[in-house]
């Protein structure tokens, strides 16, 4: 286990090595703003809470890795081969930084929605880890709004009232990793300030995978008898070398550091300003508010092979290979001499075949996204009695308005021996539907939410919760059409993206909790949630006009919103014996998606489109326990996830060995969703053999999973894996602590993501296989030092759920 997990595993072990008192966190905020403080035992759902110690002093690269180390039903999928850029799966639902991944989790930071306006993507690399105070991981609560299909992550940051002191920490280790952070908090009477700085550089263990990360967070707060107000900001700038999956055969030839094609880089920039307030209105009434502005910019570069080749009848010009496309007007491949197959420049003129292109054809896809969002939330709470019984009431309204500018285009390139495509400067397109088109589009999002929830104690043991949220989404797209003047027929060559869409959904929830004994509670709950199609998905839903999956847009047919119905039941408890305390829980859930949106690959390399793929289901069981004493901390959890299609369908998967002549596979009801391990096991321990020395270790085990593209479950699975990690920490003085970590102790060679590729695309490689994986990091050694400028800088931590 990591050092952060070591600290979080046993909160009785403070960071300065001294024992702290066990103290139960028995209240929790039930909305993105929080502040409503409901007794956790009255929540009719499973909620996992991680505290600040889970996000410090470890070699991990993002918040998602810290959560995945010990949270049940969480697994990370390393699609892009970068530790800062992983897909986060919870109960089979995903929060991903990749445009083109249907998002199923809602993420908030201090009440501000972190799902970006254009594609609902979530970029955990932008969240300042050292400034995190706690994260609540919700499972069954539609109050968290759009995208909370599988749950929500509610991130609360530190401020000068919750943290005082000054600390710095530095870490260095394998693969050219260097990181440092500093945090300072101070209270001045009714005022307090907090500032955190983070910087990381990772050389990357694979070729061309270097990353640089810079993050800043600050807060100024005022607290009086009846009000608490905070103005906080976040800034982040990251450059990520993303290398993606590589054919197995290429990894066997050149080693696990090898990459397939490049360059592949992602540059993210984000800024957020947020004003929050919490007010005591008297008579058991409270008011919580926030108003925010968020800006996000991304540049993505992706070098690939291409389906463009010299024309058979005129090799001096370039054509799109007819075998890879279907003309929707005729339902057949275009004729070889169809002039619409000719590759054209910005003005619609044919492009001459560049020197060297015929032998090493490639392409570089480039996209730029700029999102801006403004919005706010206001909610009221009441904790007065209702009908003489204890009652907890919350109601609120939220509004988010976002606008995005997106552009994407393709440049011809030549693939050298190192497979890093060299651009020729020729920006190109083809005019036939199903071909290649650039994009330049502006979108607007308007999201309105109204929510209410009430928890009433029917008896001293039985509590009932009723609630609902009304979601309204209005999404508008406008094609700016700046890239090309005319098509083959002399008409404007815009992609026809203009459109306006409205989605409305009323999502109820209900649940019961029953205190069987003072230390054991049973719960059962039901809820519904929805997500609207994103501007990206609405602009890429036509099979005859597939998009470059990193974000190109080409068409605008309608998609239906996704609705999820979730039922959950479980037991949780706490016992004290043998000088320690054990927290445990066991639960089961059932979540059915209706009109689920799926990503379908096109026969054109690297392109695809989105469809409503009928129903899918995630059902599972979770068991977890942790045990803590003055000198020991132990935890273990297991989860089973059965994620399946609930409808027979035909999907495109042109690179699958099981695909028919049209590049399609037949999915049957009951087939497993790819990319999701059925079984997960996580365990770890922390031990203090000496007052100043702490030792720890953890293990993460995942079962096998189907390759992405094998939705019909006909091919051999990606192997499961087991990874061990270890660490040690020594408190040299009250101010100085040194620590060391080893990740992947036994240097296990494994992968968390697999898919298929076309082995004919880069002919000079002479590849024969079809399976492509993203290999995981090998063993890494890291060491660090932390300095605390005041002996009692860190507040006493309390026990988590």
GROMACS .gro file of N, CA, C and O in nm, residues 408-410 428-439 483-484 487 493-496 545-548 552-555 604 607:
model
  128
  408UNK      N    1  -1.117   2.104  -3.516
  408UNK     CA    2  -1.036   1.986  -3.538
  408UNK      C    3  -1.011   1.966  -3.686
  408UNK      O    4  -1.097   1.995  -3.770
  409UNK      N    5  -0.890   1.921  -3.721
  409UNK     CA    6  -0.858   1.900  -3.861
  409UNK      C    7  -0.749   1.793  -3.872
  409UNK      O    8  -0.684   1.758  -3.773
  410UNK      N    9  -0.730   1.743  -3.992
  410UNK     CA   10  -0.632   1.638  -4.019
  410UNK      C   11  -0.525   1.691  -4.113
  410UNK      O   12  -0.554   1.762  -4.210
  428UNK      N   13  -0.628   1.841  -4.495
  428UNK     CA   14  -0.704   1.775  -4.601
  428UNK      C   15  -0.843   1.734  -4.557
  428UNK      O   16  -0.875   1.730  -4.438
  429UNK      N   17  -0.925   1.703  -4.658
  429UNK     CA   18  -1.057   1.645  -4.635
  429UNK      C   19  -1.101   1.572  -4.760
  429UNK      O   20  -1.038   1.582  -4.866
  430UNK      N   21  -1.206   1.494  -4.749
  430UNK     CA   22  -1.273   1.435  -4.864
  430UNK      C   23  -1.420   1.472  -4.857
  430UNK      O   24  -1.474   1.494  -4.749
  431UNK      N   25  -1.486   1.478  -4.970
  431UNK     CA   26  -1.623   1.530  -4.973
  431UNK      C   27  -1.730   1.423  -4.962
  431UNK      O   28  -1.846   1.455  -4.940
  432UNK      N   29  -1.694   1.297  -4.976
  432UNK     CA   30  -1.797   1.193  -4.971
  432UNK      C   31  -1.841   1.171  -4.826
  432UNK      O   32  -1.760   1.173  -4.734
  433UNK      N   33  -1.971   1.155  -4.803
  433UNK     CA   34  -2.015   1.117  -4.667
  433UNK      C   35  -1.945   0.989  -4.624
  433UNK      O   36  -1.931   0.894  -4.702
  434UNK      N   37  -1.905   0.984  -4.501
  434UNK     CA   38  -1.825   0.871  -4.453
  434UNK      C   39  -1.678   0.894  -4.469
  434UNK      O   40  -1.598   0.810  -4.430
  435UNK      N   41  -1.640   1.008  -4.525
  435UNK     CA   42  -1.500   1.041  -4.543
  435UNK      C   43  -1.445   1.120  -4.426
  435UNK      O   44  -1.483   1.100  -4.312
  436UNK      N   45  -1.356   1.214  -4.456
  436UNK     CA   46  -1.287   1.291  -4.354
  436UNK      C   47  -1.324   1.437  -4.371
  436UNK      O   48  -1.308   1.495  -4.479
  437UNK      N   49  -1.375   1.498  -4.267
  437UNK     CA   50  -1.411   1.638  -4.268
  437UNK      C   51  -1.353   1.706  -4.145
  437UNK      O   52  -1.348   1.648  -4.038
  438UNK      N   53  -1.311   1.833  -4.160
  438UNK     CA   54  -1.268   1.908  -4.042
  438UNK      C   55  -1.389   1.967  -3.970
  438UNK      O   56  -1.502   1.957  -4.017
  439UNK      N   57  -1.364   2.028  -3.855
  439UNK     CA   58  -1.474   2.084  -3.777
  439UNK      C   59  -1.434   2.219  -3.720
  439UNK      O   60  -1.318   2.242  -3.685
  483UNK      N   61  -1.303   2.624  -4.219
  483UNK     CA   62  -1.186   2.555  -4.271
  483UNK      C   63  -1.184   2.543  -4.423
  483UNK      O   64  -1.081   2.556  -4.485
  484UNK      N   65  -1.299   2.516  -4.484
  484UNK     CA   66  -1.301   2.494  -4.628
  484UNK      C   67  -1.410   2.580  -4.690
  484UNK      O   68  -1.517   2.597  -4.634
  487UNK      N   69  -1.726   2.259  -5.148
  487UNK     CA   70  -1.704   2.118  -5.173
  487UNK      C   71  -1.694   2.095  -5.322
  487UNK      O   72  -1.681   2.189  -5.401
  493UNK      N   73  -1.887   2.402  -4.765
  493UNK     CA   74  -1.844   2.270  -4.720
  493UNK      C   75  -1.849   2.254  -4.569
  493UNK      O   76  -1.776   2.175  -4.512
  494UNK      N   77  -1.930   2.330  -4.500
  494UNK     CA   78  -1.947   2.311  -4.356
  494UNK      C   79  -2.004   2.175  -4.327
  494UNK      O   80  -2.066   2.111  -4.411
  495UNK      N   81  -1.986   2.128  -4.207
  495UNK     CA   82  -2.026   1.992  -4.172
  495UNK      C   83  -2.173   1.981  -4.134
  495UNK      O   84  -2.219   1.874  -4.098
  496UNK      N   85  -2.247   2.090  -4.141
  496UNK     CA   86  -2.389   2.082  -4.113
  496UNK      C   87  -2.421   2.050  -3.970
  496UNK      O   88  -2.506   1.966  -3.940
  545UNK      N   89  -2.107   0.957  -4.137
  545UNK     CA   90  -2.011   1.065  -4.119
  545UNK      C   91  -1.937   1.046  -3.986
  545UNK      O   92  -1.959   1.120  -3.891
  546UNK      N   93  -1.849   0.946  -3.976
  546UNK     CA   94  -1.782   0.918  -3.848
  546UNK      C   95  -1.685   1.028  -3.812
  546UNK      O   96  -1.631   1.098  -3.898
  547UNK      N   97  -1.660   1.042  -3.680
  547UNK     CA   98  -1.571   1.145  -3.629
  547UNK      C   99  -1.438   1.084  -3.587
  547UNK      O  100  -1.432   0.967  -3.550
  548UNK      N  101  -1.334   1.165  -3.587
  548UNK     CA  102  -1.211   1.127  -3.522
  548UNK      C  103  -1.243   1.121  -3.373
  548UNK      O  104  -1.291   1.217  -3.315
  552UNK      N  105  -1.353   1.505  -3.324
  552UNK     CA  106  -1.403   1.570  -3.443
  552UNK      C  107  -1.555   1.558  -3.451
  552UNK      O  108  -1.613   1.460  -3.407
  553UNK      N  109  -1.620   1.656  -3.512
  553UNK     CA  110  -1.765   1.657  -3.526
  553UNK      C  111  -1.801   1.663  -3.673
  553UNK      O  112  -1.739   1.733  -3.751
  554UNK      N  113  -1.906   1.589  -3.712
  554UNK     CA  114  -1.942   1.590  -3.852
  554UNK      C  115  -2.091   1.591  -3.880
  554UNK      O  116  -2.131   1.614  -3.993
  555UNK      N  117  -2.177   1.564  -3.785
  555UNK     CA  118  -2.318   1.556  -3.817
  555UNK      C  119  -2.401   1.582  -3.692
  555UNK      O  120  -2.349   1.590  -3.583
  604UNK      N  121  -1.313   0.348  -4.099
  604UNK     CA  122  -1.203   0.442  -4.115
  604UNK      C  123  -1.117   0.443  -3.990
  604UNK      O  124  -1.169   0.454  -3.878
  607UNK      N  125  -1.169   0.651  -3.631
  607UNK     CA  126  -1.293   0.728  -3.633
  607UNK      C  127  -1.410   0.643  -3.586
  607UNK      O  128  -1.404   0.521  -3.585
   0.00000   0.00000   0.00000
